């Protein structure tokens, strides 16, 4: 749990705040679509990483610098998905699950439950994106292209595996 927190903390501390009106306007629009009263901070990193949500109580969304070349539709899909994690406090629940696994490291049920929590968390956020008006085919295409081109740090496990991505695509289509 501590290593995960440090890795994400290192990524966010080196990232720059995004002030581009195209990004910030879209962030506000996406937060409104999800019914969020308070949006998250938007950060850009030069490191090659997948988009991710960070922060247990004060959410932040981290996007790679290459995201500036994405279409508005892809930006919207990514922001909706990551904002869903922030709105659901998924980062906090992931940290709590890691603590439980640390205490009950010998019990396979703890590890199984933590893994199921990660899978269900991603599916729930995908559902929020689709409910916000993004088409399933378009969203699936964005996920595939991001997974194909992106490199996820060890702490962002939601779409890292082929089986998980396939499960997510089947669920949305």
PDB file of C-alpha atoms in Angstrom:
ATOM      1  CA  UNK A   1       0.000   0.000   0.000  1.00  0.00           C
ATOM      2  CA  UNK A   2       2.826   2.370   0.875  1.00  0.00           C
ATOM      3  CA  UNK A   3       4.726   1.666  -2.342  1.00  0.00           C
ATOM      4  CA  UNK A   4       1.613   2.341  -4.404  1.00  0.00           C
ATOM      5  CA  UNK A   5       0.995   5.610  -2.613  1.00  0.00           C
ATOM      6  CA  UNK A   6       4.619   6.719  -3.071  1.00  0.00           C
ATOM      7  CA  UNK A   7       4.612   5.868  -6.768  1.00  0.00           C
ATOM      8  CA  UNK A   8       1.454   7.869  -7.438  1.00  0.00           C
ATOM      9  CA  UNK A   9       2.660  10.701  -5.194  1.00  0.00           C
ATOM     10  CA  UNK A  10       5.911  10.885  -7.184  1.00  0.00           C
ATOM     11  CA  UNK A  11       4.001  11.016 -10.482  1.00  0.00           C
ATOM     12  CA  UNK A  12       1.633  13.761  -9.336  1.00  0.00           C
ATOM     13  CA  UNK A  13       4.325  15.868  -7.677  1.00  0.00           C
ATOM     14  CA  UNK A  14       6.282  16.053 -10.939  1.00  0.00           C
ATOM     15  CA  UNK A  15       3.204  16.788 -13.044  1.00  0.00           C
ATOM     16  CA  UNK A  16       2.088  20.257 -14.117  1.00  0.00           C
ATOM     17  CA  UNK A  17      -1.320  21.795 -13.548  1.00  0.00           C
ATOM     18  CA  UNK A  18      -3.315  22.051 -16.796  1.00  0.00           C
ATOM     19  CA  UNK A  19      -4.675  25.548 -17.429  1.00  0.00           C
ATOM     20  CA  UNK A  20      -5.582  25.123 -21.108  1.00  0.00           C
ATOM     21  CA  UNK A  21      -9.210  26.317 -21.508  1.00  0.00           C
ATOM     22  CA  UNK A  22     -10.002  23.452 -23.893  1.00  0.00           C
ATOM     23  CA  UNK A  23      -9.102  20.940 -21.171  1.00  0.00           C
ATOM     24  CA  UNK A  24     -10.534  22.839 -18.197  1.00  0.00           C
ATOM     25  CA  UNK A  25     -13.819  23.549 -19.949  1.00  0.00           C
ATOM     26  CA  UNK A  26     -14.189  19.895 -20.861  1.00  0.00           C
ATOM     27  CA  UNK A  27     -13.319  18.886 -17.298  1.00  0.00           C
ATOM     28  CA  UNK A  28     -16.091  21.115 -15.932  1.00  0.00           C
ATOM     29  CA  UNK A  29     -18.556  19.778 -18.494  1.00  0.00           C
ATOM     30  CA  UNK A  30     -17.716  16.187 -17.569  1.00  0.00           C
ATOM     31  CA  UNK A  31     -17.988  16.882 -13.844  1.00  0.00           C
ATOM     32  CA  UNK A  32     -21.430  18.410 -14.433  1.00  0.00           C
ATOM     33  CA  UNK A  33     -22.521  15.380 -16.473  1.00  0.00           C
ATOM     34  CA  UNK A  34     -21.605  13.146 -13.546  1.00  0.00           C
ATOM     35  CA  UNK A  35     -23.412  15.397 -11.074  1.00  0.00           C
ATOM     36  CA  UNK A  36     -20.237  16.323  -9.216  1.00  0.00           C
ATOM     37  CA  UNK A  37     -20.324  19.511  -7.156  1.00  0.00           C
ATOM     38  CA  UNK A  38     -16.547  19.752  -7.040  1.00  0.00           C
ATOM     39  CA  UNK A  39     -14.288  18.752  -9.904  1.00  0.00           C
ATOM     40  CA  UNK A  40     -10.797  17.309  -9.669  1.00  0.00           C
ATOM     41  CA  UNK A  41      -7.454  18.926 -10.399  1.00  0.00           C
ATOM     42  CA  UNK A  42      -6.143  18.161 -13.864  1.00  0.00           C
ATOM     43  CA  UNK A  43      -2.435  17.394 -14.149  1.00  0.00           C
ATOM     44  CA  UNK A  44      -0.186  16.646 -17.135  1.00  0.00           C
ATOM     45  CA  UNK A  45       2.934  14.503 -16.983  1.00  0.00           C
ATOM     46  CA  UNK A  46       5.729  14.028 -19.489  1.00  0.00           C
ATOM     47  CA  UNK A  47       6.110  10.436 -18.305  1.00  0.00           C
ATOM     48  CA  UNK A  48       4.673   7.723 -20.497  1.00  0.00           C
ATOM     49  CA  UNK A  49       1.674   6.557 -18.489  1.00  0.00           C
ATOM     50  CA  UNK A  50      -1.990   5.763 -18.763  1.00  0.00           C
ATOM     51  CA  UNK A  51      -4.487   8.377 -17.600  1.00  0.00           C
ATOM     52  CA  UNK A  52      -5.249   7.831 -13.933  1.00  0.00           C
ATOM     53  CA  UNK A  53      -7.094   9.211 -10.953  1.00  0.00           C
ATOM     54  CA  UNK A  54      -5.161   9.987  -7.783  1.00  0.00           C
ATOM     55  CA  UNK A  55      -5.825  11.438  -4.361  1.00  0.00           C
ATOM     56  CA  UNK A  56      -7.907   9.873  -1.644  1.00  0.00           C
ATOM     57  CA  UNK A  57      -9.948  12.922  -0.638  1.00  0.00           C
ATOM     58  CA  UNK A  58      -8.891  15.722  -3.020  1.00  0.00           C
ATOM     59  CA  UNK A  59      -9.016  14.074  -6.405  1.00  0.00           C
ATOM     60  CA  UNK A  60      -6.651  14.667  -9.273  1.00  0.00           C
ATOM     61  CA  UNK A  61      -6.577  13.331 -12.803  1.00  0.00           C
ATOM     62  CA  UNK A  62      -3.229  12.722 -14.411  1.00  0.00           C
ATOM     63  CA  UNK A  63      -2.942  12.609 -18.206  1.00  0.00           C
ATOM     64  CA  UNK A  64       0.176  12.129 -20.310  1.00  0.00           C
ATOM     65  CA  UNK A  65       1.461  15.047 -22.385  1.00  0.00           C
ATOM     66  CA  UNK A  66       0.570  13.035 -25.499  1.00  0.00           C
ATOM     67  CA  UNK A  67      -3.098  13.525 -24.537  1.00  0.00           C
ATOM     68  CA  UNK A  68      -2.935  17.022 -26.046  1.00  0.00           C
ATOM     69  CA  UNK A  69      -3.084  15.332 -29.452  1.00  0.00           C
ATOM     70  CA  UNK A  70      -6.222  13.328 -28.599  1.00  0.00           C
ATOM     71  CA  UNK A  71      -9.585  14.109 -30.120  1.00  0.00           C
ATOM     72  CA  UNK A  72     -12.157  15.864 -27.956  1.00  0.00           C
ATOM     73  CA  UNK A  73     -14.204  12.644 -27.839  1.00  0.00           C
ATOM     74  CA  UNK A  74     -11.268  10.685 -26.419  1.00  0.00           C
ATOM     75  CA  UNK A  75     -10.513  13.435 -23.913  1.00  0.00           C
ATOM     76  CA  UNK A  76     -14.156  13.419 -22.823  1.00  0.00           C
ATOM     77  CA  UNK A  77     -14.229   9.625 -22.405  1.00  0.00           C
ATOM     78  CA  UNK A  78     -11.017   9.632 -20.371  1.00  0.00           C
ATOM     79  CA  UNK A  79     -12.109  12.531 -18.166  1.00  0.00           C
ATOM     80  CA  UNK A  80     -15.516  10.975 -17.525  1.00  0.00           C
ATOM     81  CA  UNK A  81     -13.931   7.659 -16.553  1.00  0.00           C
ATOM     82  CA  UNK A  82     -11.323   9.173 -14.246  1.00  0.00           C
ATOM     83  CA  UNK A  83     -13.819  11.612 -12.723  1.00  0.00           C
ATOM     84  CA  UNK A  84     -16.056   8.630 -11.970  1.00  0.00           C
ATOM     85  CA  UNK A  85     -13.185   7.161  -9.935  1.00  0.00           C
ATOM     86  CA  UNK A  86     -12.847  10.460  -8.064  1.00  0.00           C
ATOM     87  CA  UNK A  87     -16.598  10.770  -7.436  1.00  0.00           C
ATOM     88  CA  UNK A  88     -16.774   7.194  -6.111  1.00  0.00           C
ATOM     89  CA  UNK A  89     -13.666   7.625  -3.899  1.00  0.00           C
ATOM     90  CA  UNK A  90     -12.162   4.585  -5.597  1.00  0.00           C
ATOM     91  CA  UNK A  91      -8.612   5.567  -4.696  1.00  0.00           C
ATOM     92  CA  UNK A  92      -9.528   5.478  -1.013  1.00  0.00           C
ATOM     93  CA  UNK A  93     -11.191   2.078  -1.327  1.00  0.00           C
ATOM     94  CA  UNK A  94      -8.171   0.729  -3.222  1.00  0.00           C
ATOM     95  CA  UNK A  95      -5.886   1.916  -0.417  1.00  0.00           C
ATOM     96  CA  UNK A  96      -8.141   0.315   2.196  1.00  0.00           C
ATOM     97  CA  UNK A  97      -8.144  -2.952   0.243  1.00  0.00           C
ATOM     98  CA  UNK A  98      -4.340  -2.860   0.118  1.00  0.00           C
ATOM     99  CA  UNK A  99      -4.212  -2.373   3.885  1.00  0.00           C
ATOM    100  CA  UNK A 100      -6.565  -5.327   4.392  1.00  0.00           C
ATOM    101  CA  UNK A 101      -4.342  -7.452   2.149  1.00  0.00           C
ATOM    102  CA  UNK A 102      -1.311  -6.386   4.174  1.00  0.00           C
ATOM    103  CA  UNK A 103      -2.980  -7.480   7.429  1.00  0.00           C
ATOM    104  CA  UNK A 104      -4.430 -10.698   6.004  1.00  0.00           C
ATOM    105  CA  UNK A 105      -1.647 -11.421   3.531  1.00  0.00           C
ATOM    106  CA  UNK A 106      -1.835 -15.164   4.105  1.00  0.00           C
ATOM    107  CA  UNK A 107      -5.566 -15.434   3.435  1.00  0.00           C
ATOM    108  CA  UNK A 108      -6.316 -16.006  -0.273  1.00  0.00           C
ATOM    109  CA  UNK A 109      -9.827 -14.625   0.201  1.00  0.00           C
ATOM    110  CA  UNK A 110      -8.466 -11.163   0.972  1.00  0.00           C
ATOM    111  CA  UNK A 111      -6.502 -11.122  -2.283  1.00  0.00           C
ATOM    112  CA  UNK A 112      -9.438 -12.482  -4.259  1.00  0.00           C
ATOM    113  CA  UNK A 113     -11.761  -9.821  -2.833  1.00  0.00           C
ATOM    114  CA  UNK A 114      -9.258  -7.024  -3.572  1.00  0.00           C
ATOM    115  CA  UNK A 115      -8.979  -8.210  -7.158  1.00  0.00           C
ATOM    116  CA  UNK A 116     -12.773  -8.422  -7.552  1.00  0.00           C
ATOM    117  CA  UNK A 117     -13.045  -4.921  -6.109  1.00  0.00           C
ATOM    118  CA  UNK A 118     -10.657  -3.611  -8.795  1.00  0.00           C
ATOM    119  CA  UNK A 119     -12.586  -5.354 -11.579  1.00  0.00           C
ATOM    120  CA  UNK A 120     -15.983  -4.164 -10.357  1.00  0.00           C
ATOM    121  CA  UNK A 121     -14.656  -0.641  -9.805  1.00  0.00           C
ATOM    122  CA  UNK A 122     -13.582  -0.396 -13.452  1.00  0.00           C
ATOM    123  CA  UNK A 123     -16.892  -1.803 -14.676  1.00  0.00           C
ATOM    124  CA  UNK A 124     -18.805   0.688 -12.516  1.00  0.00           C
ATOM    125  CA  UNK A 125     -16.791   3.607 -13.931  1.00  0.00           C
ATOM    126  CA  UNK A 126     -17.330   2.316 -17.471  1.00  0.00           C
ATOM    127  CA  UNK A 127     -21.071   2.282 -16.742  1.00  0.00           C
ATOM    128  CA  UNK A 128     -20.905   5.898 -15.568  1.00  0.00           C
ATOM    129  CA  UNK A 129     -19.171   6.900 -18.826  1.00  0.00           C
ATOM    130  CA  UNK A 130     -21.818   5.163 -20.914  1.00  0.00           C
ATOM    131  CA  UNK A 131     -24.606   6.689 -18.793  1.00  0.00           C
ATOM    132  CA  UNK A 132     -23.090  10.128 -19.419  1.00  0.00           C
ATOM    133  CA  UNK A 133     -23.741   9.725 -23.145  1.00  0.00           C
ATOM    134  CA  UNK A 134     -20.565   8.258 -24.625  1.00  0.00           C
ATOM    135  CA  UNK A 135     -21.366   5.557 -27.185  1.00  0.00           C
ATOM    136  CA  UNK A 136     -20.266   2.033 -26.277  1.00  0.00           C
ATOM    137  CA  UNK A 137     -18.456   1.428 -29.579  1.00  0.00           C
ATOM    138  CA  UNK A 138     -16.578   4.718 -29.416  1.00  0.00           C
ATOM    139  CA  UNK A 139     -15.665   4.189 -25.775  1.00  0.00           C
ATOM    140  CA  UNK A 140     -14.493   0.640 -26.468  1.00  0.00           C
ATOM    141  CA  UNK A 141     -12.328   1.882 -29.336  1.00  0.00           C
ATOM    142  CA  UNK A 142     -10.766   4.521 -27.072  1.00  0.00           C
ATOM    143  CA  UNK A 143     -10.042   1.883 -24.413  1.00  0.00           C
ATOM    144  CA  UNK A 144      -8.423  -0.448 -26.932  1.00  0.00           C
ATOM    145  CA  UNK A 145      -6.232   2.260 -28.428  1.00  0.00           C
ATOM    146  CA  UNK A 146      -5.166   3.566 -25.015  1.00  0.00           C
ATOM    147  CA  UNK A 147      -4.375   0.065 -23.769  1.00  0.00           C
ATOM    148  CA  UNK A 148      -2.415  -0.698 -26.934  1.00  0.00           C
ATOM    149  CA  UNK A 149      -0.319   2.481 -26.816  1.00  0.00           C
ATOM    150  CA  UNK A 150      -0.175   3.188 -23.098  1.00  0.00           C
ATOM    151  CA  UNK A 151       2.102   1.951 -20.383  1.00  0.00           C
ATOM    152  CA  UNK A 152       0.459   1.605 -17.005  1.00  0.00           C
ATOM    153  CA  UNK A 153       2.446   1.907 -13.810  1.00  0.00           C
ATOM    154  CA  UNK A 154       2.082  -1.020 -11.434  1.00  0.00           C
ATOM    155  CA  UNK A 155      -0.386   0.931  -9.324  1.00  0.00           C
ATOM    156  CA  UNK A 156      -2.946   1.393 -12.073  1.00  0.00           C
ATOM    157  CA  UNK A 157      -4.165  -2.128 -12.475  1.00  0.00           C
ATOM    158  CA  UNK A 158      -7.663  -1.532 -13.802  1.00  0.00           C
ATOM    159  CA  UNK A 159      -6.978  -2.129 -17.450  1.00  0.00           C
ATOM    160  CA  UNK A 160      -3.497  -3.627 -17.319  1.00  0.00           C
ATOM    161  CA  UNK A 161      -4.430  -7.218 -18.134  1.00  0.00           C
ATOM    162  CA  UNK A 162      -5.800  -8.570 -21.390  1.00  0.00           C
ATOM    163  CA  UNK A 163      -8.549 -10.524 -19.625  1.00  0.00           C
ATOM    164  CA  UNK A 164      -9.662  -7.456 -17.686  1.00  0.00           C
ATOM    165  CA  UNK A 165      -9.844  -5.350 -20.830  1.00  0.00           C
ATOM    166  CA  UNK A 166     -11.748  -8.066 -22.670  1.00  0.00           C
ATOM    167  CA  UNK A 167     -14.196  -8.355 -19.760  1.00  0.00           C
ATOM    168  CA  UNK A 168     -14.742  -4.600 -19.778  1.00  0.00           C
ATOM    169  CA  UNK A 169     -15.360  -4.507 -23.540  1.00  0.00           C
ATOM    170  CA  UNK A 170     -17.817  -7.408 -23.379  1.00  0.00           C
ATOM    171  CA  UNK A 171     -19.694  -5.764 -20.514  1.00  0.00           C
ATOM    172  CA  UNK A 172     -20.147  -2.493 -22.346  1.00  0.00           C
ATOM    173  CA  UNK A 173     -21.067  -3.971 -25.714  1.00  0.00           C
TER     174      UNK A 173
END
